[in-house]
Each structure stands twice: as C-alpha cells, then as structure tokens.
Amino acid sequence: MRPTIEDQLSGAQRLLDDVATDSGLSQDSRENLTNVRRLLTQIGRSWATLLPFYAQDNAALTRLLTRHGVPVADDEPAGYDLAAAATRNAELRAHLSHVITNLPPDGTAARREITEYLIRRIATDPS
C-alpha cells in the first residue's frame, strides 16, 4: 500500500532538507530543524523493527508467564497491527508485574529467569 510509512518519513525528510537550504533561518530554527531531522531518522530506523520486536516479545512473555502459572490466552494480534501488538505487550507486562509482586521469598530461580528476560528485552527494544 502506497505511500508506506517509510515513504512518508522519507518525504518529510526531503521537505525538511529543502527548508534547511533557506539562508534566512535563525540559528535556533536551524538547531530545531536539525533535531527534527534526527528524530525522523530515528523513527525511520525503529519503525521497521517494532512489529517483529513486539511479536517476539509477546511470545517470550507468554511462555514466561505460562511457566509461572499464569494462564494467558493466545490473543496475539494477526497481521500487521502495530497498535494491537503494543497493547497486547502492555497487557502481558502487567501480568508479569503481578507475578513479580507475588513471588514467594524462595522464588530465586523465578527472579533470575524474569531478570534475564527483562535484561534481554531492554537490550533489544527498538523504541
């Protein structure tokens, strides 16, 4: 489907490139323009990886929660619905928060497994 989000981001970058050639811009405007261009570049890089990240993280969270006795329905959004995948991820993380809050004092192995999951998640989160 055209234009894609990548096409739109690229188009916005081209427009900003044109504005950047205006010699009448103030120094503050030039700095703001540079920051907006940098932000659009960052969004463009992370956009393509967000949906695969959420799909993979939701599957990992579902397995983790199931191992710790939390029955999780297989409600993974189908297709390319980024908003639904992000919402599902937030729901699963809320379940994980409940698991963490209710870990027994002797839950060392569970804490270790959850900590390892969280470290991996932080390291791979493209947002």
Backbone as JSON Lines, residues from 0, in Angstrom:
{"i":0,"aa":"M","n":[0.85,-1.16,0.0],"ca":[0.0,0.0,0.0],"c":[0.9,1.23,0.0]}
{"i":1,"aa":"R","n":[0.65,2.13,-0.91],"ca":[1.46,3.34,-1.06],"c":[0.64,4.56,-0.68]}
{"i":2,"aa":"P","n":[1.19,5.55,-0.08],"ca":[2.58,5.57,0.39],"c":[2.71,4.84,1.72]}
{"i":3,"aa":"T","n":[3.81,4.14,1.87],"ca":[4.09,3.44,3.12],"c":[4.54,4.46,4.16]}
{"i":4,"aa":"I","n":[4.64,4.02,5.39],"ca":[5.15,4.9,6.43],"c":[6.58,5.31,6.1]}
{"i":5,"aa":"E","n":[7.36,4.38,5.58],"ca":[8.74,4.7,5.2],"c":[8.75,5.76,4.11]}
{"i":6,"aa":"D","n":[7.84,5.66,3.12],"ca":[7.73,6.67,2.06],"c":[7.38,8.04,2.66]}
{"i":7,"aa":"Q","n":[6.45,8.05,3.6],"ca":[6.04,9.31,4.21],"c":[7.17,9.93,5.03]}
{"i":8,"aa":"L","n":[7.9,9.12,5.76],"ca":[9.03,9.64,6.52],"c":[10.1,10.2,5.59]}
{"i":9,"aa":"S","n":[10.35,9.5,4.51],"ca":[11.32,9.95,3.53],"c":[10.88,11.27,2.9]}
{"i":10,"aa":"G","n":[9.61,11.38,2.6],"ca":[9.06,12.62,2.05],"c":[9.2,13.78,3.02]}
{"i":11,"aa":"A","n":[8.94,13.53,4.29],"ca":[9.1,14.57,5.3],"c":[10.56,15.0,5.39]}
{"i":12,"aa":"Q","n":[11.47,14.04,5.31],"ca":[12.9,14.37,5.34],"c":[13.27,15.26,4.15]}
{"i":13,"aa":"R","n":[12.76,14.94,2.96],"ca":[13.07,15.75,1.77],"c":[12.55,17.18,1.95]}
{"i":14,"aa":"L","n":[11.34,17.33,2.5],"ca":[10.81,18.67,2.74],"c":[11.68,19.44,3.71]}
{"i":15,"aa":"L","n":[12.12,18.77,4.76],"ca":[12.99,19.43,5.74],"c":[14.35,19.77,5.14]}
{"i":16,"aa":"D","n":[14.84,18.91,4.24],"ca":[16.09,19.22,3.55],"c":[15.95,20.5,2.74]}
{"i":17,"aa":"D","n":[14.79,20.68,2.09],"ca":[14.55,21.91,1.33],"c":[14.52,23.13,2.25]}
{"i":18,"aa":"V","n":[13.85,23.01,3.38],"ca":[13.77,24.12,4.33],"c":[15.16,24.47,4.85]}
{"i":19,"aa":"A","n":[15.99,23.46,5.04],"ca":[17.33,23.68,5.6],"c":[18.2,24.54,4.7]}
{"i":20,"aa":"T","n":[17.86,24.62,3.41],"ca":[18.67,25.44,2.49],"c":[18.32,26.92,2.58]}
{"i":21,"aa":"D","n":[17.29,27.28,3.32],"ca":[16.87,28.67,3.48],"c":[17.92,29.44,4.29]}
{"i":22,"aa":"S","n":[18.55,30.39,3.66],"ca":[19.61,31.15,4.34],"c":[19.06,32.12,5.39]}
{"i":23,"aa":"G","n":[17.76,32.34,5.38],"ca":[17.17,33.28,6.33],"c":[16.78,32.67,7.67]}
{"i":24,"aa":"L","n":[17.07,31.4,7.87],"ca":[16.71,30.76,9.14],"c":[17.61,31.24,10.27]}
{"i":25,"aa":"S","n":[17.0,31.44,11.43],"ca":[17.79,31.81,12.61],"c":[18.57,30.59,13.09]}
{"i":26,"aa":"Q","n":[19.55,30.84,13.93],"ca":[20.34,29.74,14.5],"c":[19.45,28.79,15.29]}
{"i":27,"aa":"D","n":[18.51,29.33,16.06],"ca":[17.58,28.49,16.82],"c":[16.74,27.62,15.89]}
{"i":28,"aa":"S","n":[16.27,28.22,14.79],"ca":[15.47,27.45,13.83],"c":[16.3,26.35,13.19]}
{"i":29,"aa":"R","n":[17.56,26.64,12.88],"ca":[18.45,25.63,12.3],"c":[18.66,24.47,13.28]}
{"i":30,"aa":"E","n":[18.84,24.79,14.56],"ca":[19.03,23.74,15.57],"c":[17.76,22.91,15.71]}
{"i":31,"aa":"N","n":[16.6,23.57,15.72],"ca":[15.34,22.82,15.81],"c":[15.15,21.93,14.59]}
{"i":32,"aa":"L","n":[15.49,22.45,13.43],"ca":[15.38,21.67,12.2],"c":[16.3,20.45,12.25]}
{"i":33,"aa":"T","n":[17.5,20.63,12.72],"ca":[18.45,19.51,12.85],"c":[17.9,18.46,13.8]}
{"i":34,"aa":"N","n":[17.3,18.89,14.9],"ca":[16.74,17.94,15.87],"c":[15.55,17.18,15.3]}
{"i":35,"aa":"V","n":[14.69,17.86,14.55],"ca":[13.54,17.2,13.93],"c":[14.02,16.18,12.89]}
{"i":36,"aa":"R","n":[15.01,16.55,12.1],"ca":[15.54,15.63,11.09],"c":[16.15,14.39,11.76]}
{"i":37,"aa":"R","n":[16.86,14.59,12.86],"ca":[17.46,13.48,13.6],"c":[16.36,12.56,14.16]}
{"i":38,"aa":"L","n":[15.3,13.18,14.69],"ca":[14.19,12.4,15.24],"c":[13.5,11.58,14.15]}
{"i":39,"aa":"L","n":[13.27,12.17,12.99],"ca":[12.65,11.42,11.9],"c":[13.53,10.26,11.44]}
{"i":40,"aa":"T","n":[14.84,10.47,11.43],"ca":[15.75,9.38,11.07],"c":[15.65,8.24,12.08]}
{"i":41,"aa":"Q","n":[15.6,8.59,13.37],"ca":[15.49,7.58,14.42],"c":[14.16,6.82,14.3]}
{"i":42,"aa":"I","n":[13.09,7.54,14.05],"ca":[11.79,6.89,13.88],"c":[11.82,5.94,12.69]}
{"i":43,"aa":"G","n":[12.43,6.38,11.61],"ca":[12.52,5.53,10.42],"c":[13.28,4.24,10.68]}
{"i":44,"aa":"R","n":[14.35,4.33,11.49],"ca":[15.13,3.12,11.8],"c":[14.35,2.18,12.71]}
{"i":45,"aa":"S","n":[13.65,2.72,13.69],"ca":[12.98,1.85,14.66],"c":[11.64,1.33,14.15]}
{"i":46,"aa":"W","n":[10.99,2.07,13.25],"ca":[9.66,1.69,12.8],"c":[9.61,0.27,12.24]}
{"i":47,"aa":"A","n":[10.53,-0.05,11.37],"ca":[10.51,-1.35,10.7],"c":[10.74,-2.52,11.65]}
{"i":48,"aa":"T","n":[11.36,-2.27,12.78],"ca":[11.68,-3.35,13.7],"c":[10.69,-3.48,14.86]}
{"i":49,"aa":"L","n":[9.77,-2.53,15.0],"ca":[8.85,-2.57,16.15],"c":[7.91,-3.76,16.12]}
{"i":50,"aa":"L","n":[7.24,-3.99,15.02],"ca":[6.28,-5.1,14.97],"c":[6.94,-6.44,15.2]}
{"i":51,"aa":"P","n":[8.06,-6.75,14.53],"ca":[8.73,-8.03,14.83],"c":[9.18,-8.11,16.29]}
{"i":52,"aa":"F","n":[9.63,-6.99,16.86],"ca":[10.02,-6.99,18.27],"c":[8.84,-7.35,19.16]}
{"i":53,"aa":"Y","n":[7.69,-6.69,18.94],"ca":[6.53,-6.99,19.78],"c":[6.06,-8.43,19.61]}
{"i":54,"aa":"A","n":[6.07,-8.93,18.4],"ca":[5.65,-10.32,18.17],"c":[6.55,-11.28,18.92]}
{"i":55,"aa":"Q","n":[7.85,-11.07,18.83],"ca":[8.81,-11.93,19.52],"c":[8.7,-11.77,21.04]}
{"i":56,"aa":"D","n":[8.58,-10.53,21.51],"ca":[8.5,-10.29,22.94],"c":[7.2,-10.84,23.52]}
{"i":57,"aa":"N","n":[6.1,-10.68,22.79],"ca":[4.82,-11.22,23.28],"c":[4.89,-12.74,23.4]}
{"i":58,"aa":"A","n":[5.53,-13.4,22.45],"ca":[5.67,-14.86,22.53],"c":[6.54,-15.25,23.73]}
{"i":59,"aa":"A","n":[7.65,-14.53,23.93],"ca":[8.53,-14.82,25.07],"c":[7.81,-14.57,26.39]}
{"i":60,"aa":"L","n":[7.07,-13.49,26.47],"ca":[6.31,-13.19,27.7],"c":[5.25,-14.24,27.97]}
{"i":61,"aa":"T","n":[4.56,-14.68,26.93],"ca":[3.53,-15.7,27.09],"c":[4.14,-16.99,27.65]}
{"i":62,"aa":"R","n":[5.29,-17.4,27.1],"ca":[5.97,-18.61,27.61],"c":[6.39,-18.42,29.06]}
{"i":63,"aa":"L","n":[6.96,-17.26,29.36],"ca":[7.42,-16.98,30.73],"c":[6.25,-17.0,31.71]}
{"i":64,"aa":"L","n":[5.18,-16.33,31.36],"ca":[4.02,-16.29,32.26],"c":[3.41,-17.67,32.45]}
{"i":65,"aa":"T","n":[3.33,-18.45,31.38],"ca":[2.77,-19.8,31.46],"c":[3.61,-20.67,32.39]}
{"i":66,"aa":"R","n":[4.94,-20.54,32.29],"ca":[5.83,-21.31,33.18],"c":[5.63,-20.94,34.64]}
{"i":67,"aa":"H","n":[5.14,-19.74,34.89],"ca":[4.95,-19.29,36.27],"c":[3.48,-19.31,36.68]}
{"i":68,"aa":"G","n":[2.71,-20.15,36.0],"ca":[1.35,-20.44,36.43],"c":[0.31,-19.41,36.06]}
{"i":69,"aa":"V","n":[0.61,-18.51,35.16],"ca":[-0.37,-17.51,34.75],"c":[-0.99,-17.98,33.44]}
{"i":70,"aa":"P","n":[-2.28,-18.31,33.46],"ca":[-2.93,-18.72,32.22],"c":[-3.1,-17.51,31.31]}
{"i":71,"aa":"V","n":[-2.48,-17.56,30.15],"ca":[-2.54,-16.45,29.21],"c":[-3.21,-16.92,27.93]}
{"i":72,"aa":"A","n":[-4.28,-16.25,27.56],"ca":[-4.97,-16.59,26.31],"c":[-4.08,-16.24,25.14]}
{"i":73,"aa":"D","n":[-4.18,-17.01,24.09],"ca":[-3.39,-16.76,22.89],"c":[-4.12,-15.72,22.05]}
{"i":74,"aa":"D","n":[-4.03,-14.46,22.48],"ca":[-4.73,-13.37,21.81],"c":[-3.79,-12.51,20.98]}
{"i":75,"aa":"E","n":[-2.76,-13.13,20.44],"ca":[-1.79,-12.37,19.66],"c":[-2.47,-11.81,18.41]}
{"i":76,"aa":"P","n":[-2.33,-10.49,18.2],"ca":[-2.95,-9.88,17.02],"c":[-2.39,-10.47,15.72]}
{"i":77,"aa":"A","n":[-3.24,-10.65,14.77],"ca":[-2.81,-11.18,13.47],"c":[-2.41,-10.04,12.55]}
{"i":78,"aa":"G","n":[-1.57,-10.34,11.62],"ca":[-1.23,-9.37,10.59],"c":[-0.24,-8.31,11.03]}
{"i":79,"aa":"Y","n":[-0.49,-7.1,10.57],"ca":[0.46,-6.01,10.74],"c":[-0.08,-4.9,11.64]}
{"i":80,"aa":"D","n":[-0.81,-5.24,12.67],"ca":[-1.41,-4.24,13.54],"c":[-0.46,-3.9,14.68]}
{"i":81,"aa":"L","n":[0.36,-2.89,14.47],"ca":[1.35,-2.49,15.46],"c":[0.7,-2.04,16.76]}
{"i":82,"aa":"A","n":[-0.37,-1.27,16.67],"ca":[-1.04,-0.78,17.87],"c":[-1.59,-1.94,18.7]}
{"i":83,"aa":"A","n":[-2.17,-2.93,18.06],"ca":[-2.7,-4.09,18.78],"c":[-1.57,-4.89,19.42]}
{"i":84,"aa":"A","n":[-0.46,-5.04,18.71],"ca":[0.69,-5.77,19.27],"c":[1.26,-5.04,20.47]}
{"i":85,"aa":"A","n":[1.32,-3.71,20.4],"ca":[1.83,-2.92,21.53],"c":[0.89,-3.0,22.72]}
{"i":86,"aa":"T","n":[-0.41,-2.97,22.45],"ca":[-1.4,-3.09,23.53],"c":[-1.29,-4.46,24.2]}
{"i":87,"aa":"R","n":[-1.17,-5.49,23.38],"ca":[-1.01,-6.85,23.92],"c":[0.25,-6.94,24.77]}
{"i":88,"aa":"N","n":[1.33,-6.3,24.33],"ca":[2.58,-6.31,25.07],"c":[2.4,-5.64,26.44]}
{"i":89,"aa":"A","n":[1.69,-4.54,26.47],"ca":[1.42,-3.85,27.73],"c":[0.61,-4.73,28.68]}
{"i":90,"aa":"E","n":[-0.38,-5.44,28.14],"ca":[-1.19,-6.36,28.96],"c":[-0.32,-7.47,29.55]}
{"i":91,"aa":"L","n":[0.53,-8.06,28.72],"ca":[1.39,-9.14,29.19],"c":[2.39,-8.64,30.24]}
{"i":92,"aa":"R","n":[2.92,-7.44,30.04],"ca":[3.85,-6.89,31.02],"c":[3.14,-6.59,32.34]}
{"i":93,"aa":"A","n":[1.86,-6.23,32.29],"ca":[1.09,-6.04,33.52],"c":[0.94,-7.36,34.27]}
{"i":94,"aa":"H","n":[0.71,-8.45,33.53],"ca":[0.65,-9.78,34.16],"c":[2.0,-10.12,34.81]}
{"i":95,"aa":"L","n":[3.08,-9.81,34.09],"ca":[4.41,-10.09,34.64],"c":[4.66,-9.28,35.9]}
{"i":96,"aa":"S","n":[4.22,-8.06,35.92],"ca":[4.36,-7.22,37.11],"c":[3.65,-7.87,38.3]}
{"i":97,"aa":"H","n":[2.48,-8.42,38.04],"ca":[1.73,-9.12,39.1],"c":[2.5,-10.35,39.59]}
{"i":98,"aa":"V","n":[3.09,-11.08,38.67],"ca":[3.89,-12.26,39.04],"c":[5.06,-11.82,39.92]}
{"i":99,"aa":"I","n":[5.75,-10.76,39.52],"ca":[6.91,-10.28,40.29],"c":[6.48,-9.86,41.69]}
{"i":100,"aa":"T","n":[5.39,-9.14,41.77],"ca":[4.89,-8.66,43.07],"c":[4.55,-9.81,44.0]}
{"i":101,"aa":"N","n":[4.11,-10.93,43.45],"ca":[3.65,-12.05,44.27],"c":[4.63,-13.21,44.35]}
{"i":102,"aa":"L","n":[5.89,-12.98,43.96],"ca":[6.87,-14.06,44.08],"c":[7.11,-14.4,45.56]}
{"i":103,"aa":"P","n":[7.18,-15.67,45.86],"ca":[7.46,-16.06,47.24],"c":[8.92,-15.75,47.59]}
{"i":104,"aa":"P","n":[9.23,-15.67,48.88],"ca":[10.6,-15.39,49.3],"c":[11.62,-16.39,48.72]}
{"i":105,"aa":"D","n":[11.19,-17.62,48.51],"ca":[12.12,-18.63,47.98],"c":[12.06,-18.71,46.44]}
{"i":106,"aa":"G","n":[11.6,-17.66,45.79],"ca":[11.45,-17.66,44.34],"c":[12.7,-17.19,43.6]}
{"i":107,"aa":"T","n":[13.86,-17.61,44.05],"ca":[15.12,-17.17,43.47],"c":[15.25,-17.54,42.0]}
{"i":108,"aa":"A","n":[14.9,-18.76,41.64],"ca":[15.01,-19.2,40.24],"c":[14.08,-18.37,39.35]}
{"i":109,"aa":"A","n":[12.88,-18.12,39.84],"ca":[11.92,-17.32,39.07],"c":[12.43,-15.89,38.91]}
{"i":110,"aa":"R","n":[12.98,-15.33,39.97],"ca":[13.54,-13.97,39.89],"c":[14.67,-13.92,38.86]}
{"i":111,"aa":"R","n":[15.51,-14.93,38.87],"ca":[16.63,-14.97,37.93],"c":[16.11,-15.04,36.49]}
{"i":112,"aa":"E","n":[15.14,-15.91,36.26],"ca":[14.59,-16.06,34.91],"c":[13.92,-14.76,34.45]}
{"i":113,"aa":"I","n":[13.17,-14.13,35.32],"ca":[12.49,-12.88,34.97],"c":[13.52,-11.77,34.73]}
{"i":114,"aa":"T","n":[14.53,-11.71,35.57],"ca":[15.58,-10.7,35.39],"c":[16.29,-10.88,34.06]}
{"i":115,"aa":"E","n":[16.61,-12.12,33.7],"ca":[17.26,-12.38,32.42],"c":[16.37,-11.97,31.25]}
{"i":116,"aa":"Y","n":[15.07,-12.26,31.37],"ca":[14.13,-11.83,30.33],"c":[14.14,-10.3,30.21]}
{"i":117,"aa":"L","n":[14.04,-9.6,31.34],"ca":[13.98,-8.14,31.32],"c":[15.25,-7.52,30.74]}
{"i":118,"aa":"I","n":[16.39,-8.08,31.06],"ca":[17.66,-7.58,30.52],"c":[17.68,-7.75,29.0]}
{"i":119,"aa":"R","n":[17.24,-8.92,28.51],"ca":[17.18,-9.16,27.06],"c":[16.21,-8.18,26.39]}
{"i":120,"aa":"R","n":[15.08,-7.96,27.05],"ca":[14.06,-7.06,26.48],"c":[14.62,-5.66,26.35]}
{"i":121,"aa":"I","n":[15.23,-5.16,27.38],"ca":[15.8,-3.81,27.35],"c":[16.84,-3.68,26.24]}
{"i":122,"aa":"A","n":[17.66,-4.71,26.1],"ca":[18.74,-4.68,25.11],"c":[18.21,-4.72,23.67]}
{"i":123,"aa":"T","n":[17.03,-5.29,23.45],"ca":[16.55,-5.45,22.08],"c":[15.4,-4.51,21.71]}
{"i":124,"aa":"D","n":[14.88,-3.76,22.66],"ca":[13.73,-2.87,22.41],"c":[14.15,-1.75,21.45]}
{"i":125,"aa":"P","n":[13.53,-1.7,20.26],"ca":[13.92,-0.68,19.28],"c":[13.28,0.67,19.49]}
{"i":126,"aa":"S","n":[12.34,0.77,20.43],"ca":[11.61,2.04,20.57],"c":[12.4,3.09,21.33]}
